[in-house]
Amino acid sequence: MTASHPYVNQALQAAASPSEYDALSGAKQVCRRILDKIPKHGRAPAALRAPQQQGSEAALPQEADEAIDLFRQGRLEEARAEAASLVARYPRAATMHNLLGSIEAGLGHSLRAIGSFRRAVALMPELLEPKLNLAEALGEVGRQEEAADILARATRSHPDSADAHDRLGAVLQALGRHEAAAESHRKAIDLNPRSAQAHINLGRALSALGKVEEATRQFAKAARLESDSGQAFSCLGAGLTGLGRPRDGIKACHRAIELSPGNAQAYVDLAEGLEGVGEIESARQCLERALALKPDHAGAHSALCGLHRRAGDEDGFRAALEKARRQCGEDDPRIRFRIAQLAETEDAPLAARRIAEGIPDGRLPAIMEASRLMLLGRVMDRQGDHAQAFELARRANDSLGATPLARNLDPAAFLRDIESLTASFAGFTEKPWQDPPDAPSDAPVFLVGPPGTGGGFIDAVLADHPSITVVEEKPMVARMRALIDGPADCERLEALSPSELEAMRHAYYGELNRHAGSGNAGAVIVDKLPLNIIHAGLISRVFPSAKFLFAAQHPCNSVLACYMDDPSLDAVTANFLDLETGATFYDRVMRLWSTYRQMLHLDVHVLSCEAPPADRRQTVRAMLQFLDLDPSYLLIERGTTRPGWWENYREQLEPVLPLLESWARHPA
């Protein structure tokens, strides 16, 4: 085993500084021996140069060599004993106290290390390295304010030290003082433009300020300066993903892992990119790998909790959060936010509010902070404070709209694509193609609807029915769509050859088997992804016998649900950062659906997801008959709906009511 700890770097470089002991020992020679014994030691060359300037040429006792050798071999207890012996012999030698502190830190004796570093500082207050070591040791035991004070004084006494400015910035960053942190890192870069670490640290501060474009440029500079830095490529990958370029982010993170296989953060950053391209299981595996490397990685724990929650896996969410609390405690704001989310899930809104309100502003990443505001808004909604609930949602959406990811999305382009699809079908008066006589008759059922559709009690019936398998929010249709170059408009769909149609069915079922397995013979497969409504033309072309369940609810409920929902930014959801663009998106989707129904004669059953309790039995019976299932199965106790919820926000919805109420009169 080879010992490695940051304090060794500082302690060894401190040999370059004069003291009572150094005047007799020759710091220059110890640094030469360091280079001989640890050839890749990065800081020894700087330490070697300094004694030449200071003129210290005496011999260093061999006992110091023994301590260094023992440390290098991982024999830390023996190294500590040697260093303690040297301190006893030379009690006023600052560098010996500094070295002993480094070894104590390597042993995990943080308080002893702090004591040794304090003595080194007291003996030679003009030395920089013991101050840097002391600040780092204080930071590791959570005493960041003390560390910041020491480093601020170090930058005043050593204004030309890039290292001091950079470390001060790192501590300020930990304290949430992101602007001040960025300023310190900029000073470090001014003093040493080729410091990759300073560029990385500046990028992190800028990321915390929401300046992801600038941050990513800093990470790219760091990667150019140190092309073998796994840390630089990991940060670059996270930045690219944050800019809406997850595939580029994934590539950078893979490079980071090649360079530093033990870098847990690289796996966390890779997981974010993988989730961005829909590779949820791969993302989960990356987070598990990160936690295997660093079991107390709060960011990885939080990300894993979020992954399970977004997938609707409540048991997985609970288990992941329990593990996070066990490994990390509850001090990290990200873990506390996940605890608030669990409280909301478990129908404890007051506890969720108390925990979420206790997280200081600015301590969460931007998207997580928006989620916190949305959570508080939902609690306010339940408590009847609708004005405050809407205000919290507005703040959350405004902050999301200002993020680099939102600025790099083009929601209007998605809207134009929908309008183009509508126009391509609107020119026909009858179905534009003939269905092949050998088309399969065992197509899945597609549950579709406009954005914001919630199934309520219908979801419970589908999930509980023994003859139904629900596959929720999975990309089977997307796999088919990916086989078409360009728009899937009427002309292109009409031109699809039998072999192309067969390839699409193969792609669909291949993806379906990934998520539902192959043990569902005889079951009715319900593909539940409401926004597949946009691809109903493609679905009808590939599966001519497909049945559609249209989940109908009041359009104001749908749009408002999207506006006040947890943020998940993409080209669709970005339309709902504003009520007016959200209402327009709803209108365009419904126009396309109406055109599909008119031209393609789709087999559709309209579900009233907001049916009052007295009507639910008949609603479920009609749905099961449409699916050719036994209508005697009428478990409808579970699941809730809020038909008139939007009325609480009538004032806020006033500008879009005329557009949406036209669809309320003609829901399907």
PDB file of N, CA and C in Angstrom, residues 555-556 587 656-668:
ATOM      1  N   PRO A 555     -59.103  20.626 -19.692  1.00  0.00           N
ATOM      2  CA  PRO A 555     -57.820  21.148 -20.194  1.00  0.00           C
ATOM      3  C   PRO A 555     -57.135  22.092 -19.217  1.00  0.00           C
ATOM      4  N   CYS A 556     -57.904  22.832 -18.434  1.00  0.00           N
ATOM      5  CA  CYS A 556     -57.270  23.721 -17.446  1.00  0.00           C
ATOM      6  C   CYS A 556     -56.529  22.911 -16.390  1.00  0.00           C
ATOM      7  N   ASP A 587     -53.347  23.200 -27.138  1.00  0.00           N
ATOM      8  CA  ASP A 587     -54.236  23.406 -28.285  1.00  0.00           C
ATOM      9  C   ASP A 587     -53.688  22.732 -29.537  1.00  0.00           C
ATOM     10  N   VAL A 656     -55.849  32.445 -20.532  1.00  0.00           N
ATOM     11  CA  VAL A 656     -55.859  31.298 -21.449  1.00  0.00           C
ATOM     12  C   VAL A 656     -57.192  30.550 -21.429  1.00  0.00           C
ATOM     13  N   LEU A 657     -58.141  31.004 -20.644  1.00  0.00           N
ATOM     14  CA  LEU A 657     -59.418  30.290 -20.538  1.00  0.00           C
ATOM     15  C   LEU A 657     -60.153  30.167 -21.876  1.00  0.00           C
ATOM     16  N   PRO A 658     -60.243  31.215 -22.684  1.00  0.00           N
ATOM     17  CA  PRO A 658     -60.985  31.057 -23.947  1.00  0.00           C
ATOM     18  C   PRO A 658     -60.444  29.931 -24.819  1.00  0.00           C
ATOM     19  N   LEU A 659     -59.124  29.807 -24.894  1.00  0.00           N
ATOM     20  CA  LEU A 659     -58.524  28.766 -25.727  1.00  0.00           C
ATOM     21  C   LEU A 659     -58.800  27.383 -25.148  1.00  0.00           C
ATOM     22  N   LEU A 660     -58.648  27.238 -23.842  1.00  0.00           N
ATOM     23  CA  LEU A 660     -58.775  25.922 -23.223  1.00  0.00           C
ATOM     24  C   LEU A 660     -60.225  25.475 -23.082  1.00  0.00           C
ATOM     25  N   GLU A 661     -61.119  26.400 -22.834  1.00  0.00           N
ATOM     26  CA  GLU A 661     -62.511  25.996 -22.623  1.00  0.00           C
ATOM     27  C   GLU A 661     -63.157  25.464 -23.902  1.00  0.00           C
ATOM     28  N   SER A 662     -62.619  25.850 -25.057  1.00  0.00           N
ATOM     29  CA  SER A 662     -63.155  25.273 -26.295  1.00  0.00           C
ATOM     30  C   SER A 662     -62.900  23.773 -26.334  1.00  0.00           C
ATOM     31  N   TRP A 663     -61.770  23.328 -25.779  1.00  0.00           N
ATOM     32  CA  TRP A 663     -61.475  21.894 -25.734  1.00  0.00           C
ATOM     33  C   TRP A 663     -62.220  21.217 -24.594  1.00  0.00           C
ATOM     34  N   ALA A 664     -62.587  21.975 -23.573  1.00  0.00           N
ATOM     35  CA  ALA A 664     -63.400  21.386 -22.503  1.00  0.00           C
ATOM     36  C   ALA A 664     -64.762  20.952 -23.037  1.00  0.00           C
ATOM     37  N   ARG A 665     -65.260  21.664 -24.023  1.00  0.00           N
ATOM     38  CA  ARG A 665     -66.553  21.310 -24.615  1.00  0.00           C
ATOM     39  C   ARG A 665     -66.439  20.125 -25.573  1.00  0.00           C
ATOM     40  N   HIS A 666     -65.232  19.914 -26.134  1.00  0.00           N
ATOM     41  CA  HIS A 666     -65.014  18.802 -27.078  1.00  0.00           C
ATOM     42  C   HIS A 666     -63.722  18.085 -26.680  1.00  0.00           C
ATOM     43  N   PRO A 667     -63.738  17.297 -25.598  1.00  0.00           N
ATOM     44  CA  PRO A 667     -62.496  16.797 -25.002  1.00  0.00           C
ATOM     45  C   PRO A 667     -61.703  15.830 -25.850  1.00  0.00           C
ATOM     46  N   ALA A 668     -62.303  15.125 -26.800  1.00  0.00           N
ATOM     47  CA  ALA A 668     -61.532  14.123 -27.540  1.00  0.00           C
ATOM     48  C   ALA A 668     -61.541  14.384 -29.026  1.00  0.00           C
TER      49      ALA A 668
END
